Coordinates of C-alpha atoms and ligand atoms in Angstrom, one line a residue:
Chain F
M752 CA 64.4 102.9 96.8
K753 CA 63.5 99.5 98.3
I754 CA 65.9 98.3 101.0
L755 CA 66.2 94.8 102.4
V756 CA 68.1 94.5 105.7
C757 CA 69.3 90.9 106.4
I758 CA 69.0 90.2 110.1
S759 CA 70.7 87.4 111.9
H760 CA 69.3 86.3 115.2
V761 CA 72.2 85.7 117.6
P762 CA 73.1 85.1 121.2
D763 CA 73.6 88.3 123.2
T764 CA 77.3 89.3 123.5
T765 CA 77.4 88.4 127.2
S766 CA 76.2 84.9 126.6
K767 CA 78.1 81.9 128.0
I768 CA 78.4 79.5 125.2
N769 CA 77.4 75.8 126.0
F770 CA 76.4 72.8 123.9
T771 CA 74.0 69.9 124.4
D772 CA 73.2 66.6 122.7
N773 CA 76.8 65.3 123.0
D774 CA 78.2 68.7 121.9
T775 CA 76.3 68.8 118.6
K776 CA 73.8 71.5 119.4
F777 CA 74.0 75.1 120.8
D778 CA 72.4 75.2 124.3
T779 CA 69.8 78.0 124.2
N780 CA 69.1 77.6 127.9
G781 CA 69.2 81.0 129.6
V782 CA 70.5 82.7 126.4
Q783 CA 69.0 86.0 125.3
F784 CA 68.9 86.5 121.5
V785 CA 69.4 89.8 119.8
I786 CA 69.7 91.5 116.4
N787 CA 73.3 90.8 115.3
P788 CA 75.2 94.0 116.2
N789 CA 76.5 94.5 112.7
D790 CA 73.0 94.2 111.3
E791 CA 71.7 96.8 113.9
F792 CA 74.1 99.4 112.5
G793 CA 72.8 98.5 109.0
L794 CA 69.1 98.7 110.1
T795 CA 69.7 102.1 111.7
R796 CA 71.3 103.4 108.4
A797 CA 68.3 102.0 106.5
M798 CA 66.0 104.1 108.8
W799 CA 68.0 107.1 107.9
F800 CA 67.4 106.4 104.2
K801 CA 63.7 105.9 105.0
E802 CA 63.4 109.2 106.9
K803 CA 65.6 111.4 104.6
Q804 CA 65.0 109.8 101.2
G805 CA 61.6 108.1 101.5
A806 CA 63.0 104.6 101.2
T807 CA 60.9 101.5 102.0
V808 CA 62.6 99.2 104.5
H809 CA 62.0 95.4 104.7
V810 CA 63.9 93.1 107.1
V811 CA 64.5 89.4 106.5
N812 CA 65.6 86.4 108.5
V813 CA 66.1 82.8 107.5
G814 CA 65.2 80.9 110.6
D815 CA 62.5 79.1 112.6
A816 CA 59.7 80.8 114.6
T817 CA 62.0 81.5 117.5
S818 CA 63.5 84.4 115.5
E819 CA 60.2 86.3 115.2
P820 CA 60.7 88.4 118.4
T821 CA 64.0 89.7 116.8
L822 CA 62.1 90.6 113.6
R823 CA 59.4 92.3 115.6
K824 CA 62.1 94.3 117.3
A825 CA 63.4 95.4 113.9
L826 CA 59.8 96.5 113.0
A827 CA 59.6 98.4 116.3
I828 CA 62.8 100.2 115.4
G829 CA 61.0 101.3 112.2
A830 CA 61.2 98.7 109.4
D831 CA 58.0 98.6 107.3
E832 CA 57.6 94.8 106.8
A833 CA 59.4 91.7 107.8
I834 CA 59.9 88.4 106.0
R835 CA 60.9 85.1 107.7
V836 CA 62.0 82.3 105.4
D837 CA 60.9 79.2 107.4
A838 CA 64.0 77.0 107.5
T839 CA 66.9 76.0 109.8
A840 CA 69.8 78.2 108.9
T841 CA 72.4 75.4 108.6
D842 CA 75.1 77.1 106.6
G843 CA 76.0 80.3 104.8
Y844 CA 75.5 78.9 101.3
F845 CA 72.0 77.7 102.0
V846 CA 71.1 81.0 103.7
A847 CA 72.4 83.0 100.8
Q848 CA 70.3 80.8 98.4
Q849 CA 67.2 81.5 100.4
L850 CA 67.9 85.2 100.5
A851 CA 68.6 85.3 96.8
S852 CA 65.0 84.1 96.2
V853 CA 63.6 86.8 98.5
V854 CA 65.6 89.5 96.7
K855 CA 64.4 88.3 93.3
D856 CA 60.8 88.2 94.4
G857 CA 60.9 91.6 96.1
G858 CA 63.0 93.6 93.6
Y859 CA 65.2 95.4 96.1
D860 CA 67.7 98.1 95.1
L861 CA 69.9 98.0 98.2
I862 CA 70.6 95.0 100.4
I863 CA 72.3 95.7 103.7
A864 CA 73.7 92.7 105.6
G865 CA 76.3 92.6 108.3
R866 CA 80.1 92.1 107.8
E867 CA 79.7 88.9 109.9
S868 CA 77.3 87.4 112.4
I869 CA 78.6 86.9 116.0
D870 CA 77.4 83.3 116.1
F871 CA 79.1 81.6 113.1
N872 CA 81.3 84.6 112.2
G873 CA 81.4 83.2 108.7
G874 CA 81.2 86.5 107.0
M875 CA 79.9 84.5 104.1
V876 CA 76.3 85.4 103.5
P877 CA 76.6 88.9 102.0
G878 CA 79.3 88.0 99.5
M879 CA 77.6 84.8 98.5
L880 CA 74.4 86.6 98.0
A881 CA 76.1 89.2 95.8
A882 CA 77.8 86.6 93.7
M883 CA 74.5 84.7 93.3
L884 CA 72.7 87.8 92.1
D885 CA 75.6 89.2 90.2
A886 CA 75.2 92.5 92.0
N887 CA 77.8 95.0 93.2
F888 CA 79.2 94.3 96.6
V889 CA 81.1 96.3 99.2
N890 CA 82.3 94.5 102.3
T891 CA 83.3 96.0 105.7
C892 CA 81.3 99.0 104.7
I893 CA 81.6 102.0 107.1
G894 CA 79.8 104.7 105.2
L895 CA 77.1 104.7 102.6
E896 CA 75.3 107.5 100.5
V897 CA 72.9 106.9 97.7
D898 CA 71.9 109.4 95.1
G899 CA 69.4 108.1 92.5
T900 CA 71.0 104.9 91.3
S901 CA 74.6 105.9 92.2
A902 CA 76.2 105.1 95.5
T903 CA 79.3 106.1 97.3
A904 CA 80.6 103.7 99.9
I905 CA 83.5 103.8 102.3
R906 CA 85.2 100.5 103.0
E907 CA 87.5 99.7 105.9
I908 CA 90.8 98.2 104.7
D909 CA 93.7 97.0 106.8
G910 CA 95.3 100.2 108.0
G911 CA 92.8 102.7 106.6
K912 CA 89.8 103.1 104.4
E913 CA 88.9 103.5 100.8
T914 CA 86.1 105.4 99.1
L915 CA 84.3 103.6 96.3
T916 CA 81.8 104.7 93.7
T917 CA 79.3 102.1 92.5
S918 CA 75.6 101.8 91.5
L919 CA 72.5 100.0 92.6
P920 CA 71.5 97.2 92.9
L921 CA 74.1 97.0 95.6
I922 CA 74.8 94.7 98.5
V923 CA 76.9 95.8 101.5
G924 CA 78.4 93.9 104.4
G925 CA 78.1 96.6 107.1
Q926 CA 79.5 97.3 110.5
K927 CA 79.9 100.2 113.0
G928 CA 80.6 103.4 111.1
L929 CA 77.5 103.0 108.9
V930 CA 76.1 104.8 111.9
E931 CA 77.6 105.5 115.2
E932 CA 76.9 103.7 118.5
S933 CA 75.0 106.7 119.7
D934 CA 72.7 106.6 116.7
L935 CA 71.3 103.2 117.6
R936 CA 67.6 103.3 118.6
I937 CA 65.8 101.6 121.5
P938 CA 62.3 100.9 120.4
N939 CA 59.7 103.1 122.2
M940 CA 56.2 102.1 123.3
R941 CA 54.6 103.6 120.1
G942 CA 57.1 101.7 117.9
I943 CA 56.4 98.4 119.8
M944 CA 52.6 98.9 119.4
M945 CA 52.9 99.7 115.7
A946 CA 55.2 96.7 115.2
R947 CA 52.4 94.4 116.3
K948 CA 50.3 95.5 113.3
K949 CA 53.0 95.5 110.7
P950 CA 53.1 92.5 108.3
L951 CA 55.5 89.6 109.1
H952 CA 55.4 87.3 106.1
V953 CA 56.4 83.7 106.6
K954 CA 57.7 82.1 103.3
P955 CA 58.5 78.5 102.7
A956 CA 62.2 77.8 101.9
N957 CA 63.2 77.0 98.3
E958 CA 64.4 73.5 97.6
N959 CA 68.2 73.9 98.0
A960 CA 69.9 71.5 100.3
A961 CA 72.4 72.3 103.0
A962 CA 75.9 72.6 101.6
A963 CA 77.6 72.0 105.0
Q964 CA 76.7 70.9 108.5
T965 CA 78.3 71.2 111.9
V966 CA 79.1 67.7 113.2
G967 CA 80.3 68.8 116.6
F968 CA 81.4 71.6 118.8
E969 CA 84.3 71.9 121.2
K970 CA 85.1 74.4 123.9
P971 CA 88.7 75.8 124.2
A972 CA 90.9 74.0 126.7
P973 CA 90.9 75.7 130.1
K974 CA 93.7 78.3 130.4
G975 CA 96.7 77.7 132.6
A976 CA 97.3 80.0 135.6
V977 CA 98.6 83.5 135.1
T978 CA 102.3 84.2 136.1
M979 CA 102.4 87.4 138.1
V980 CA 105.3 89.8 137.9
D981 CA 106.2 92.3 140.6
P982 CA 105.7 95.9 139.3
E983 CA 109.0 96.8 140.8
N984 CA 110.7 94.2 138.6
V985 CA 109.4 94.7 135.1
G986 CA 112.7 93.4 133.7
Q987 CA 111.5 89.9 134.7
L988 CA 108.5 90.3 132.4
I989 CA 110.9 91.0 129.5
D990 CA 112.9 88.0 130.5
L991 CA 109.8 85.8 130.5
L992 CA 108.5 87.1 127.2
H993 CA 111.9 86.5 125.6
N994 CA 113.1 83.2 127.2
E995 CA 109.8 81.4 128.2
A996 CA 107.1 82.6 125.8
K997 CA 109.6 83.4 123.0
V998 CA 107.5 86.2 121.6
I999 CA 110.0 89.1 121.7
Chain K
M1036 CA 93.8 67.9 91.0
S1037 CA 96.0 70.1 93.2
V1038 CA 95.0 72.3 96.2
L1039 CA 94.7 75.9 95.1
V1040 CA 95.6 78.9 97.3
Y1041 CA 95.4 82.7 96.9
A1042 CA 98.8 84.1 98.2
E1043 CA 98.2 87.7 99.1
S1044 CA 100.8 90.4 98.6
D1045 CA 100.9 94.1 99.5
S1046 CA 102.9 96.4 97.1
G1047 CA 104.4 93.3 95.6
S1048 CA 105.7 91.6 98.8
F1049 CA 104.0 88.6 100.2
K1050 CA 102.2 89.0 103.5
K1051 CA 103.1 86.5 106.2
I1052 CA 99.6 85.0 105.9
A1053 CA 100.4 84.1 102.3
F1054 CA 103.2 81.7 103.5
E1055 CA 100.8 80.4 106.2
V1056 CA 98.2 79.6 103.5
V1057 CA 100.7 77.8 101.3
S1058 CA 102.1 75.8 104.3
Y1059 CA 98.5 74.8 105.2
A1060 CA 97.6 73.9 101.7
K1061 CA 100.7 71.7 101.5
G1062 CA 99.5 69.9 104.6
I1063 CA 96.1 69.1 102.8
A1064 CA 97.8 68.3 99.5
D1065 CA 100.0 65.7 101.3
A1066 CA 97.0 64.1 102.9
M1067 CA 95.2 64.0 99.5
G1068 CA 98.3 62.9 97.6
T1069 CA 98.4 66.0 95.4
S1070 CA 100.3 69.3 95.0
V1071 CA 99.8 73.0 95.7
T1072 CA 99.2 75.6 93.1
A1073 CA 99.2 79.3 94.1
V1074 CA 97.6 82.3 92.5
T1075 CA 99.3 85.7 92.9
V1076 CA 98.4 89.2 91.8
N1077 CA 101.2 91.6 91.0
A1078 CA 103.7 89.8 93.3
N1079 CA 107.4 90.7 92.8
D1080 CA 108.8 87.2 93.2
P1081 CA 106.1 84.5 92.9
S1082 CA 108.7 81.7 93.0
E1083 CA 109.3 82.5 96.7
L1084 CA 106.2 80.4 97.5
G1085 CA 108.2 77.3 96.7
T1086 CA 109.9 77.6 100.1
Y1087 CA 106.6 76.6 101.7
G1088 CA 105.5 73.9 99.3
A1089 CA 103.9 75.5 96.2
S1090 CA 105.0 73.5 93.1
K1091 CA 103.2 75.8 90.7
V1092 CA 102.4 79.5 90.8
L1093 CA 99.9 81.2 88.4
A1094 CA 101.0 84.8 88.5
V1095 CA 98.7 87.6 87.4
S1096 CA 100.5 90.8 86.5
N1097 CA 98.1 93.5 85.4
D1098 CA 98.5 97.2 86.5
A1099 CA 94.7 97.6 86.2
M1100 CA 94.5 95.2 89.2
S1101 CA 96.9 97.1 91.5
D1102 CA 93.9 98.4 93.4
F1103 CA 92.1 95.5 95.1
N1104 CA 89.2 94.5 92.9
A1105 CA 87.1 91.8 94.5
N1106 CA 85.3 90.5 91.5
G1107 CA 88.3 90.6 89.2
Y1108 CA 90.4 88.8 91.8
A1109 CA 87.7 86.2 92.5
N1110 CA 87.3 85.5 88.8
A1111 CA 91.0 84.9 88.5
I1112 CA 91.0 82.5 91.5
A1113 CA 87.9 80.6 90.3
T1114 CA 89.2 80.3 86.7
A1115 CA 92.5 79.0 88.0
A1116 CA 90.7 76.4 90.2
K1117 CA 88.7 75.2 87.3
N1118 CA 91.7 75.0 85.0
E1119 CA 93.7 73.1 87.6
G1120 CA 90.8 70.9 88.5
A1121 CA 91.4 72.0 92.1
S1122 CA 88.6 70.9 94.5
V1123 CA 90.0 72.7 97.6
V1124 CA 90.7 76.4 97.5
V1125 CA 92.4 78.1 100.6
L1126 CA 92.3 81.8 101.2
P1127 CA 93.6 83.9 104.1
S1128 CA 91.3 85.4 106.7
S1129 CA 92.6 88.9 106.0
A1130 CA 90.3 91.7 105.1
N1131 CA 90.7 91.1 101.4
G1132 CA 90.6 87.3 101.8
K1133 CA 87.3 87.5 103.7
Y1134 CA 86.0 89.7 100.9
L1135 CA 87.0 87.2 98.2
A1136 CA 86.3 83.8 99.7
P1137 CA 82.4 83.9 99.5
L1138 CA 82.6 85.1 95.9
V1139 CA 85.0 82.3 94.9
A1140 CA 82.7 79.8 96.8
V1141 CA 79.7 80.8 94.7
K1142 CA 81.7 80.7 91.4
L1143 CA 82.8 77.2 92.2
E1144 CA 79.4 76.1 93.8
A1145 CA 81.5 75.3 96.9
A1146 CA 80.5 75.1 100.6
M1147 CA 82.8 77.2 102.7
A1148 CA 84.4 77.2 106.1
A1149 CA 85.8 80.4 107.5
N1150 CA 88.2 80.9 110.4
V1151 CA 89.7 77.5 109.9
V1152 CA 92.4 76.7 112.5
A1153 CA 93.6 73.1 111.7
L1154 CA 94.1 70.6 108.9
P1155 CA 91.0 68.7 108.0
E1156 CA 90.3 65.9 110.5
S1157 CA 89.4 63.8 107.4
T1158 CA 89.2 64.7 103.7
S1159 CA 86.4 62.2 102.9
P1160 CA 84.0 63.2 104.2
F1161 CA 85.7 66.6 104.4
V1162 CA 85.6 67.8 108.1
V1163 CA 87.4 70.9 109.2
K1164 CA 87.7 72.8 112.5
S1165 CA 87.1 76.5 112.8
T1166 CA 86.4 79.0 115.6
V1167 CA 82.8 80.1 116.1
Y1168 CA 80.9 82.3 118.6
T1169 CA 83.7 84.9 118.4
N1170 CA 86.4 82.5 119.6
K1171 CA 84.3 81.2 122.5
A1172 CA 84.2 77.7 120.8
F1173 CA 85.2 75.6 117.9
A1174 CA 83.0 73.8 115.4
N1175 CA 83.8 70.8 113.2
T1176 CA 82.1 71.4 110.0
Q1177 CA 81.4 68.8 107.2
L1178 CA 81.5 70.3 103.7
N1179 CA 79.2 68.3 101.4
T1180 CA 79.9 69.9 98.0
A1181 CA 82.4 68.5 95.5
N1182 CA 84.4 71.8 95.7
K1183 CA 85.4 73.4 99.0
V1184 CA 86.6 76.9 100.0
L1185 CA 88.5 77.4 103.3
G1186 CA 89.4 80.7 105.0
L1187 CA 92.5 80.1 107.1
S1188 CA 92.8 82.1 110.4
K1189 CA 96.0 84.0 111.0
N1190 CA 98.6 82.5 113.3
A1191 CA 96.7 79.3 113.6
Y1192 CA 98.7 76.8 111.5
G1193 CA 102.0 78.5 111.4
L1194 CA 104.8 78.4 108.8
H1195 CA 106.1 75.1 107.6
E1196 CA 109.0 75.1 105.2
S1197 CA 109.0 72.4 102.6
S1198 CA 111.4 73.3 99.9
T1199 CA 109.9 72.8 96.4
T1200 CA 110.8 74.6 93.2
A1201 CA 107.8 76.5 92.1
Q1202 CA 107.2 76.6 88.4
V1203 CA 105.8 80.1 87.5
E1204 CA 103.3 80.6 84.7
A1205 CA 101.4 83.7 83.7
L1206 CA 97.7 83.9 84.4
E1207 CA 95.5 86.3 82.4
A1208 CA 93.0 88.3 84.5
Q1209 CA 91.0 91.4 84.2
A1210 CA 89.7 93.9 86.7
S1211 CA 85.9 93.8 86.8
D1212 CA 83.9 97.0 86.6
G1213 CA 80.9 97.9 88.7
I1214 CA 83.0 99.4 91.5
T1215 CA 85.6 102.1 91.2
V1216 CA 88.1 103.1 93.8
A1217 CA 87.8 106.8 94.1
S1218 CA 90.4 107.3 96.8
V1219 CA 92.5 105.4 99.4
D1220 CA 93.4 106.8 102.8
K1221 CA 95.9 104.5 104.4
A1222 CA 98.7 105.1 106.9
T1223 CA 101.7 103.5 105.4
D1224 CA 104.1 104.2 108.2
K1225 CA 102.1 102.3 110.9
V1226 CA 101.8 98.6 111.6
T1227 CA 98.2 97.5 111.2
I1228 CA 96.3 95.4 113.7
A1229 CA 95.7 92.8 111.1
D1230 CA 99.4 92.3 110.2
A1231 CA 101.0 93.0 113.6
E1232 CA 102.7 90.2 115.5
I1233 CA 102.5 92.4 118.7
V1234 CA 99.5 94.6 119.7
V1235 CA 99.6 97.1 122.5
S1236 CA 96.1 98.0 123.7
G1237 CA 94.8 100.7 126.1
G1238 CA 91.6 101.0 128.0
R1239 CA 89.6 103.4 130.0
G1240 CA 92.1 103.0 132.8
L1241 CA 94.4 105.4 130.9
K1242 CA 92.0 108.2 131.9
G1243 CA 92.2 110.3 128.7
P1244 CA 93.6 110.6 125.1
E1245 CA 96.5 112.8 126.3
N1246 CA 98.0 109.8 128.0
W1247 CA 98.5 107.7 124.9
G1248 CA 102.0 109.0 124.3
M1249 CA 103.4 106.1 126.4
I1250 CA 101.2 103.6 124.7
E1251 CA 102.5 104.7 121.3
E1252 CA 106.1 104.7 122.5
L1253 CA 105.8 101.2 123.9
A1254 CA 104.3 100.1 120.6
E1255 CA 107.1 101.7 118.7
V1256 CA 109.8 100.0 120.8
L1257 CA 108.1 96.7 120.2
G1258 CA 107.3 97.3 116.5
A1259 CA 103.7 96.8 117.5
A1260 CA 100.3 98.1 116.4
T1261 CA 98.2 100.1 118.8
A1262 CA 94.6 99.1 119.7
C1263 CA 92.0 100.1 122.3
S1264 CA 88.8 98.9 124.1
K1265 CA 85.4 99.9 122.8
P1266 CA 84.6 102.8 125.2
V1267 CA 87.9 104.4 124.4
S1268 CA 86.9 104.6 120.7
D1269 CA 83.3 105.5 121.5
M1270 CA 84.5 108.5 123.5
G1271 CA 86.7 109.5 120.7
W1272 CA 90.0 109.1 122.6
R1273 CA 91.2 106.9 119.7
P1274 CA 90.0 106.2 116.2
H1275 CA 87.3 103.5 115.6
S1276 CA 89.8 101.6 113.5
E1277 CA 91.7 100.8 116.8
H1278 CA 88.6 99.3 118.5
V1279 CA 89.2 95.6 119.1
G1280 CA 86.8 92.9 120.5
Q1281 CA 83.7 91.1 119.6
T1282 CA 82.2 94.1 117.8
G1283 CA 85.5 95.6 116.7
K1284 CA 88.5 94.1 115.0
P1285 CA 89.7 90.6 115.9
V1286 CA 93.2 90.2 117.1
A1287 CA 95.3 87.1 116.5
S1288 CA 98.8 88.4 117.3
T1289 CA 101.6 86.4 119.0
L1290 CA 101.6 88.9 121.8
Y1291 CA 98.8 91.1 123.1
I1292 CA 99.5 93.7 125.9
A1293 CA 96.4 95.1 127.6
I1294 CA 96.9 98.2 129.7
G1295 CA 94.1 99.5 131.8
I1296 CA 91.5 97.2 130.3
S1297 CA 89.2 95.3 132.6
G1298 CA 88.7 92.2 130.4
A1299 CA 84.9 92.3 129.7
I1300 CA 83.6 89.2 127.9
Q1301 CA 83.1 91.1 124.6
H1302 CA 86.7 92.4 124.7
L1303 CA 88.1 89.0 125.5
A1304 CA 86.1 87.3 122.7
G1305 CA 87.9 89.4 120.1
I1306 CA 91.4 89.0 121.4
N1307 CA 91.7 85.5 122.8
S1308 CA 93.1 83.9 119.8
S1309 CA 96.3 85.9 120.5
K1310 CA 98.9 83.5 121.7
V1311 CA 100.4 85.3 124.7
K1312 CA 98.5 87.9 126.7
V1313 CA 100.0 90.3 129.2
V1314 CA 97.8 92.4 131.5
I1315 CA 98.7 95.5 133.4
N1316 CA 96.0 96.7 135.7
T1317 CA 95.7 98.3 139.2
D1318 CA 92.9 96.0 140.2
P1319 CA 94.0 92.5 141.2
E1320 CA 90.4 91.4 140.8
A1321 CA 90.2 92.6 137.1
P1322 CA 88.7 89.7 135.1
F1323 CA 91.4 90.0 132.5
F1324 CA 93.9 88.4 134.8
K1325 CA 92.0 85.1 134.5
A1326 CA 92.6 85.2 130.7
A1327 CA 96.2 86.4 130.9
D1328 CA 99.5 84.5 130.7
Y1329 CA 101.5 87.2 132.5
G1330 CA 100.1 89.9 134.7
I1331 CA 101.3 92.9 136.6
V1332 CA 99.2 94.5 139.3
G1333 CA 100.2 98.1 139.1
D1334 CA 99.6 101.6 137.9
A1335 CA 100.1 101.9 134.2
F1336 CA 101.6 105.4 134.7
D1337 CA 104.3 103.8 136.8
V1338 CA 104.8 100.4 135.1
V1339 CA 104.6 101.4 131.4
P1340 CA 107.5 104.0 131.4
K1341 CA 109.7 101.5 133.3
L1342 CA 108.8 98.8 130.8
I1343 CA 109.8 101.1 127.9
E1344 CA 113.1 101.9 129.5
K1345 CA 113.9 98.2 130.2
L1346 CA 112.8 97.2 126.7
K1347 CA 115.2 99.8 125.2
E1348 CA 118.0 98.3 127.2
F1349 CA 117.0 94.8 126.1
K1350 CA 117.0 95.8 122.5
V1351 CA 120.5 97.3 122.8
N1352 CA 121.8 94.1 124.5
N1353 CA 120.1 91.8 122.0
A1354 CA 120.9 93.8 118.9
Ligands
FAD2026 C1 76.9 94.7 122.6 C2 78.2 95.0 123.2 C3 79.4 94.9 122.5 C4 80.6 95.2 123.0 N1 81.8 95.0 122.3 C5 83.0 95.3 122.8 C6 84.2 95.2 122.0 O1 84.1 94.7 120.9 N2 85.3 95.5 122.6 C7 85.4 96.0 123.9 O2 86.6 96.4 124.3 N3 84.3 96.2 124.6 C8 83.1 95.9 124.1 N4 82.0 96.1 124.8 C9 82.1 96.8 126.1 C10 82.6 96.0 127.3 O3 81.4 95.4 127.8 C11 83.3 96.8 128.3 O4 82.4 97.9 128.7 C12 84.6 97.5 127.8 O5 85.4 96.5 127.2 C13 85.3 98.1 129.0 O6 86.4 98.8 128.5 P1 87.7 99.1 129.5 O7 88.2 97.8 129.9 O8 88.6 100.0 128.7 O9 87.1 100.0 130.6 P2 86.7 99.6 132.2 O10 85.9 98.4 132.2 O11 86.3 100.8 132.8 O12 88.1 99.1 132.8 C14 89.2 100.0 133.0 C15 90.2 99.2 133.8 O13 91.4 100.0 134.0 C16 91.9 99.7 135.3 N5 92.7 100.9 135.7 C17 92.2 102.1 136.2 N6 93.3 102.9 136.4 C18 94.4 102.2 136.0 C19 95.8 102.6 136.0 N7 96.2 103.8 136.4 N8 96.7 101.7 135.6 C20 96.2 100.4 135.2 N9 95.0 100.1 135.2 C21 94.0 101.0 135.6 C22 90.7 99.4 136.1 O14 91.1 98.6 137.2 C23 89.8 98.7 135.1 O15 90.0 97.3 135.2 C24 80.7 95.7 124.3 C25 79.6 95.9 125.1 C26 78.3 95.5 124.6 C27 77.1 95.7 125.4
AMP2027 N1 69.8 83.3 108.9 C1 70.0 84.5 108.4 N2 68.9 85.3 108.0 C2 69.1 86.5 107.5 N3 70.3 87.1 107.3 C3 71.4 86.4 107.7 C4 71.3 85.1 108.3 N4 72.6 84.7 108.5 C5 73.4 85.7 108.1 N5 72.7 86.7 107.7 C6 73.2 88.0 107.2 O1 74.6 87.8 106.8 C7 75.5 88.6 107.6 C8 76.8 87.8 107.8 O2 76.5 86.6 108.4 P1 77.5 85.4 108.5 O3 77.8 85.0 107.1 O4 76.7 84.3 109.2 O5 78.7 85.8 109.2 C9 74.7 88.8 108.9 O6 75.2 90.0 109.5 C10 73.3 89.0 108.3 O7 73.1 90.3 107.8

């Protein structure tokens, strides 16, 4: 089984978000970039398939050279090869078109992406990729088993979960549950040394144009002050929620 | 022409977000000088959408589609868009809406904006505002393709009545194979975080799973869903499905009550599109108070039971 894990390179969850160039660009100053958390769960599940079922695992990112340390980290965790499509990831449609070319060239059986990235939160790329390739697609995937060409996936739904049977080629939009938090791996010294020697292929982008572009960012308006209520007088809170906020 | 929407229902009844999506589409249709057409799947009363401005409803009724079937639903929506000549398609940001929207976008070769929170700033060029960086910012995105797909955030635009009489027509649609639902495990007696107007959330300050009785009781009195912080689900005190925040579920309720939660940046990111936030915490320095609308510095084990008692009285008096 050949697995491709799609990795988006995102600001660490503790990052303060700021913009430059008249609020048109994300300010990377002082920001640490990491593997998108949803993708890290997927990568860790892929490592399980590698160790238990002899799968080959490749990772891919559509981005400029600044995302290479993130790909190297994925190699240090245990992926066999990395691919970077050299382009600015402007919008989900464009990224999905680039990934579709990578999948067609590489002949992958299973493609694991994240439910959403924590930068643009579009949750667009995995579904678009599936529709472009006409492959089976399971979103918000919290469990995945593969046996030959059949697969069983668990999907989180509002208020519960659903078990699905399907077949490869398959694309999943994964999240926590594919593996648990405690299964995540921190690369060790040996992994980091080996990652330096593993292939990281840089591919040119295909000719598709951006379908969308951000014209400007805004930050939320500063919040008003909090109204404090005396713990001895919780009735006042109910009164405020009913008469002032009008939410109960 | 027309603006097309997918109006989601559950066991035949429309979800509130279905009415929000229709209201929003009516706003765009007015700006573009056109009307709203809705697609429904196995809805009991499709004509209900007229109340919010749909002048036409294309109603699918097919028992084979009673289990959600992403590809089958997406085909129906894309076909309807093509038949109606709709260049803008609006879907809800529910779990199923998020599943469908990218599929519909590819079928219509449309650029997409997710988590949209306001009417387009302009329709030519088409520029729309959405939340990005897990609610830490907004982006104005220009969609360059002829067709556009929008995912509307919950509780962002609200409900706007606009009485129209909806003409209902049948739409043929088929479930698509490839994926089969083997089993569904869904609590039907509980309000889900996705649908809830009020969410009551507990953190590590509650000390242990045995203390969740009062959280559940408070939720019950309010008709609310229960949620928790990440460490609470990581330690197995509560199920993973209750974990909210940047790496858990997003919350966009009208009221969010946080009890014994410190207010870490990752937690706040996931819940700050809730309208009104109440924080109960023993530590006056807890960062959550800076993000709250109402706060009580106090011990949850003292405050929550009193709150439950007062709420019960309030309900009796306001019944
Ligand atoms: C990559 C990453 C992603 C993350 N994603 C998320 C996420 O999605 N969601 C999330 O929640 N966290 C997330 N976190 C974790 C986050 O950083 C915090 O650790 C977590 O939110 C803290 O949970 P807490 O507030 O329940 O616990 P604590 O921070 O331990 O806070 C407990 C609070 O309870 C108060 N307290 C104690 N006793 C009482 C009492 N008797 N009555 C009232 N109050 C009391 C204390 O004053 C304290 O403020 C993430 C972290 C990382 C690194
Ligand atoms: N630039 C990118 N390169 C590779 N994979 C990506 C990229 N952007 C998004 N993805 C994948 O698509 C998922 C959803 O991203 P998004 O649609 O941006 O929310 C991510 O979790 C990744 O798995």
